[in-house]
Amino acid sequence: MRVVDPARHDERRRAILRAAARCIADKGFHAASTADIRTAAGVSTGTLFHYFPGKQAIAAAIVDLEGEEVRELLDGLAADVAAGGSALAALRHVLDAVVDHAADPANVRLALELAAEAARDSDLARHIARNDAALQEGMRALLATAAARREAGADPTLDVRAAAAWIGVLIDGFFNRAALDPGFRVGEQRAALHRLVASLIGSCSMGVR
């Protein structure tokens, strides 16, 4: 019996997903065929279907891999904050990660392709919703800590759920603008995004109308 090396299996699986992500970003979800994906990944048809039963499963796995990366980032930041680090600095780090990710046009195209497909595929939509829930939970925790500590004058009455939801709206809009507006220079928007979120945190305080 052939013994499977878990590390090698995982690395090949991730390599297939990276190749699939490039294909979907370049050609679109429906135009990218499994033949395109296996060619880009350098694997046989049998190997591709050994790892994934079809393109829908590949898309869901791409989303799950992105979710793992988001959770790793949030867990690391949460540990830093628990050790006494600034919660607002951690939130800025999240925003910087958004800008860095959106700076690659392929990432933006991939995000929009998967979002569009999720409107027709309820299973894929659930995978995306799970990632969004993790991001929202992580941001709420950072906002709650910042408010409790009154970091940089943060209002202790901050509605963290509303603030996190609106930051999510900004992130979604950031990706849409990056995709649709050729004049929107992603790398130059970092400071503006920081300022918008700082203003938003203030406007979501209970005492502000």
CSV table of C-alpha atoms in Angstrom, one decimal:
chain,number,residue,atom,x,y,z
A,1,MET,CA,0.0,0.0,0.0
A,2,ARG,CA,1.4,3.4,-1.0
A,3,VAL,CA,1.8,5.7,2.0
A,4,VAL,CA,0.5,9.3,1.4
A,5,ASP,CA,2.8,12.0,2.6
A,6,PRO,CA,0.4,14.6,4.2
A,7,ALA,CA,2.8,17.5,3.7
A,8,ARG,CA,3.4,16.7,0.0
A,9,HIS,CA,-0.4,16.1,-0.5
A,10,ASP,CA,-1.2,19.4,1.0
A,11,GLU,CA,1.5,21.2,-1.1
A,12,ARG,CA,0.3,19.8,-4.3
A,13,ARG,CA,-3.3,20.6,-3.4
A,14,ARG,CA,-2.3,24.2,-2.7
A,15,ALA,CA,-0.4,24.4,-6.0
A,16,ILE,CA,-3.4,23.3,-7.9
A,17,LEU,CA,-5.5,25.9,-6.2
A,18,ARG,CA,-3.0,28.6,-7.0
A,19,ALA,CA,-3.0,27.6,-10.6
A,20,ALA,CA,-6.8,27.5,-10.6
A,21,ALA,CA,-7.0,30.9,-9.1
A,22,ARG,CA,-4.8,32.3,-11.8
A,23,CYS,CA,-7.0,30.7,-14.5
A,24,ILE,CA,-10.2,32.0,-13.1
A,25,ALA,CA,-8.8,35.5,-12.7
A,26,ASP,CA,-7.5,35.5,-16.2
A,27,LYS,CA,-10.3,33.8,-18.1
A,28,GLY,CA,-13.3,34.1,-15.8
A,29,PHE,CA,-15.0,31.3,-13.9
A,30,HIS,CA,-17.0,29.8,-16.7
A,31,ALA,CA,-14.4,30.2,-19.4
A,32,ALA,CA,-11.7,28.6,-17.4
A,33,SER,CA,-12.0,24.9,-18.0
A,34,THR,CA,-10.7,22.0,-15.9
A,35,ALA,CA,-8.3,21.3,-18.8
A,36,ASP,CA,-6.9,24.9,-18.4
A,37,ILE,CA,-6.5,24.4,-14.7
A,38,ARG,CA,-4.7,21.0,-15.0
A,39,THR,CA,-2.4,22.4,-17.7
A,40,ALA,CA,-1.6,25.5,-15.5
A,41,ALA,CA,-1.0,23.3,-12.5
A,42,GLY,CA,1.1,20.8,-14.5
A,43,VAL,CA,-1.0,17.8,-13.4
A,44,SER,CA,-2.9,15.1,-15.3
A,45,THR,CA,-6.7,15.0,-15.5
A,46,GLY,CA,-6.7,12.0,-13.1
A,47,THR,CA,-4.6,13.9,-10.6
A,48,LEU,CA,-6.8,17.0,-10.7
A,49,PHE,CA,-10.0,14.9,-10.1
A,50,HIS,CA,-8.2,13.0,-7.4
A,51,TYR,CA,-8.0,16.2,-5.4
A,52,PHE,CA,-11.2,17.9,-6.6
A,53,PRO,CA,-14.4,16.4,-8.1
A,54,GLY,CA,-15.1,19.5,-10.2
A,55,LYS,CA,-14.7,23.2,-10.8
A,56,GLN,CA,-17.3,24.2,-8.1
A,57,ALA,CA,-15.3,22.2,-5.5
A,58,ILE,CA,-12.1,24.0,-6.7
A,59,ALA,CA,-13.8,27.4,-6.3
A,60,ALA,CA,-14.9,26.5,-2.8
A,61,ALA,CA,-11.4,25.3,-1.8
A,62,ILE,CA,-9.9,28.6,-3.1
A,63,VAL,CA,-12.3,30.5,-0.9
A,64,ASP,CA,-11.5,28.2,2.1
A,65,LEU,CA,-7.7,28.7,1.5
A,66,GLU,CA,-8.2,32.5,1.6
A,67,GLY,CA,-10.2,32.1,4.7
A,68,GLU,CA,-7.4,30.2,6.4
A,69,GLU,CA,-5.0,33.1,5.6
A,70,VAL,CA,-7.5,35.6,7.0
A,71,ARG,CA,-7.9,33.7,10.2
A,72,GLU,CA,-4.2,33.2,10.6
A,73,LEU,CA,-3.7,37.0,10.2
A,74,LEU,CA,-6.5,37.8,12.7
A,75,ASP,CA,-5.3,35.2,15.2
A,76,GLY,CA,-1.8,36.6,15.1
A,77,LEU,CA,-3.1,40.2,15.6
A,78,ALA,CA,-5.4,39.0,18.4
A,79,ALA,CA,-2.4,37.5,20.2
A,80,ASP,CA,-0.4,40.7,19.8
A,81,VAL,CA,-3.3,42.7,21.2
A,82,ALA,CA,-3.8,40.3,24.1
A,83,ALA,CA,-0.1,40.8,25.0
A,84,GLY,CA,-0.7,44.5,25.2
A,85,GLY,CA,-0.4,45.7,21.6
A,86,SER,CA,-2.6,48.4,20.2
A,87,ALA,CA,-6.0,47.2,18.9
A,88,LEU,CA,-6.2,50.1,16.5
A,89,ALA,CA,-2.8,49.4,15.1
A,90,ALA,CA,-4.0,45.8,14.6
A,91,LEU,CA,-7.0,47.1,12.7
A,92,ARG,CA,-4.8,49.3,10.6
A,93,HIS,CA,-2.8,46.2,9.8
A,94,VAL,CA,-6.0,44.5,8.5
A,95,LEU,CA,-6.6,47.5,6.3
A,96,ASP,CA,-3.1,47.4,5.0
A,97,ALA,CA,-3.5,43.7,4.1
A,98,VAL,CA,-6.6,44.7,2.1
A,99,VAL,CA,-4.7,47.3,0.2
A,100,ASP,CA,-1.8,45.0,-0.4
A,101,HIS,CA,-4.1,42.2,-1.7
A,102,ALA,CA,-6.1,44.6,-3.9
A,103,ALA,CA,-2.9,45.9,-5.4
A,104,ASP,CA,-2.6,42.8,-7.5
A,105,PRO,CA,-5.3,43.1,-10.3
A,106,ALA,CA,-5.5,39.3,-10.5
A,107,ASN,CA,-6.7,39.1,-6.9
A,108,VAL,CA,-9.4,41.7,-7.6
A,109,ARG,CA,-10.6,39.9,-10.7
A,110,LEU,CA,-10.7,36.6,-8.8
A,111,ALA,CA,-12.7,38.1,-5.9
A,112,LEU,CA,-15.3,39.5,-8.3
A,113,GLU,CA,-15.5,36.3,-10.3
A,114,LEU,CA,-16.1,34.2,-7.2
A,115,ALA,CA,-18.6,36.7,-5.8
A,116,ALA,CA,-20.6,36.7,-9.1
A,117,GLU,CA,-20.6,32.9,-9.1
A,118,ALA,CA,-21.7,32.8,-5.5
A,119,ALA,CA,-24.9,34.6,-6.5
A,120,ARG,CA,-25.8,31.4,-8.5
A,121,ASP,CA,-24.1,28.8,-6.3
A,122,SER,CA,-25.5,28.6,-2.8
A,123,ASP,CA,-22.7,26.3,-1.6
A,124,LEU,CA,-20.0,28.7,-2.7
A,125,ALA,CA,-22.0,31.5,-1.1
A,126,ARG,CA,-21.8,29.7,2.2
A,127,HIS,CA,-18.1,29.4,2.0
A,128,ILE,CA,-17.7,33.1,1.2
A,129,ALA,CA,-20.1,34.0,4.0
A,130,ARG,CA,-18.0,31.9,6.5
A,131,ASN,CA,-14.9,34.0,5.6
A,132,ASP,CA,-16.9,37.2,5.9
A,133,ALA,CA,-18.2,36.1,9.3
A,134,ALA,CA,-14.6,35.4,10.5
A,135,LEU,CA,-13.4,38.8,9.3
A,136,GLN,CA,-16.3,40.5,11.0
A,137,GLU,CA,-15.8,38.7,14.2
A,138,GLY,CA,-12.1,39.6,14.2
A,139,MET,CA,-12.7,43.3,13.5
A,140,ARG,CA,-15.5,43.4,16.2
A,141,ALA,CA,-13.0,42.0,18.7
A,142,LEU,CA,-10.4,44.6,17.8
A,143,LEU,CA,-12.9,47.5,17.9
A,144,ALA,CA,-14.3,46.3,21.3
A,145,THR,CA,-10.8,46.2,22.8
A,146,ALA,CA,-9.9,49.7,21.4
A,147,ALA,CA,-13.2,51.1,22.8
A,148,ALA,CA,-12.7,49.5,26.2
A,149,ARG,CA,-9.1,50.8,26.4
A,150,ARG,CA,-10.2,54.2,24.9
A,151,GLU,CA,-7.2,53.9,22.6
A,152,ALA,CA,-6.6,57.2,20.8
A,153,GLY,CA,-9.7,58.6,22.4
A,154,ALA,CA,-11.9,55.8,21.2
A,155,ASP,CA,-15.5,56.1,22.5
A,156,PRO,CA,-16.4,53.3,25.0
A,157,THR,CA,-19.9,53.5,23.7
A,158,LEU,CA,-18.8,52.5,20.1
A,159,ASP,CA,-21.3,50.2,18.4
A,160,VAL,CA,-18.7,47.7,17.3
A,161,ARG,CA,-21.2,45.6,15.3
A,162,ALA,CA,-22.2,48.5,13.2
A,163,ALA,CA,-18.6,49.8,12.8
A,164,ALA,CA,-17.3,46.4,11.7
A,165,ALA,CA,-20.2,46.0,9.2
A,166,TRP,CA,-19.5,49.4,7.6
A,167,ILE,CA,-15.8,48.6,7.5
A,168,GLY,CA,-16.8,45.5,5.5
A,169,VAL,CA,-18.8,47.7,3.2
A,170,LEU,CA,-15.7,49.9,2.6
A,171,ILE,CA,-13.6,46.8,1.9
A,172,ASP,CA,-16.1,45.5,-0.6
A,173,GLY,CA,-16.3,48.9,-2.3
A,174,PHE,CA,-12.6,49.2,-2.4
A,175,PHE,CA,-12.3,46.0,-4.4
A,176,ASN,CA,-15.1,47.0,-6.8
A,177,ARG,CA,-13.5,50.4,-7.4
A,178,ALA,CA,-10.1,48.8,-8.0
A,179,ALA,CA,-11.8,46.5,-10.6
A,180,LEU,CA,-13.9,49.1,-12.4
A,181,ASP,CA,-12.0,52.4,-12.3
A,182,PRO,CA,-8.7,52.5,-14.2
A,183,GLY,CA,-7.8,55.8,-12.5
A,184,PHE,CA,-8.1,54.3,-9.0
A,185,ARG,CA,-4.5,53.8,-7.9
A,186,VAL,CA,-4.8,51.2,-5.2
A,187,GLY,CA,-1.4,51.8,-3.7
A,188,GLU,CA,-2.1,55.5,-3.1
A,189,GLN,CA,-5.4,54.9,-1.2
A,190,ARG,CA,-3.9,53.5,2.0
A,191,ALA,CA,-3.9,56.7,4.0
A,192,ALA,CA,-7.4,57.6,2.8
A,193,LEU,CA,-8.7,54.2,3.8
A,194,HIS,CA,-7.2,54.7,7.3
A,195,ARG,CA,-8.8,58.1,7.6
A,196,LEU,CA,-12.2,56.8,6.5
A,197,VAL,CA,-12.2,54.0,9.0
A,198,ALA,CA,-11.1,56.4,11.8
A,199,SER,CA,-14.0,58.7,10.9
A,200,LEU,CA,-16.4,55.7,10.7
A,201,ILE,CA,-15.4,54.5,14.1
A,202,GLY,CA,-16.3,58.0,15.5
A,203,SER,CA,-19.6,58.1,13.7
A,204,CYS,CA,-20.6,54.7,15.0
A,205,SER,CA,-20.3,55.9,18.6
A,206,MET,CA,-23.6,55.8,20.4
A,207,GLY,CA,-23.4,59.5,21.4
A,208,VAL,CA,-22.8,60.7,17.8
A,209,ARG,CA,-25.7,61.6,15.5
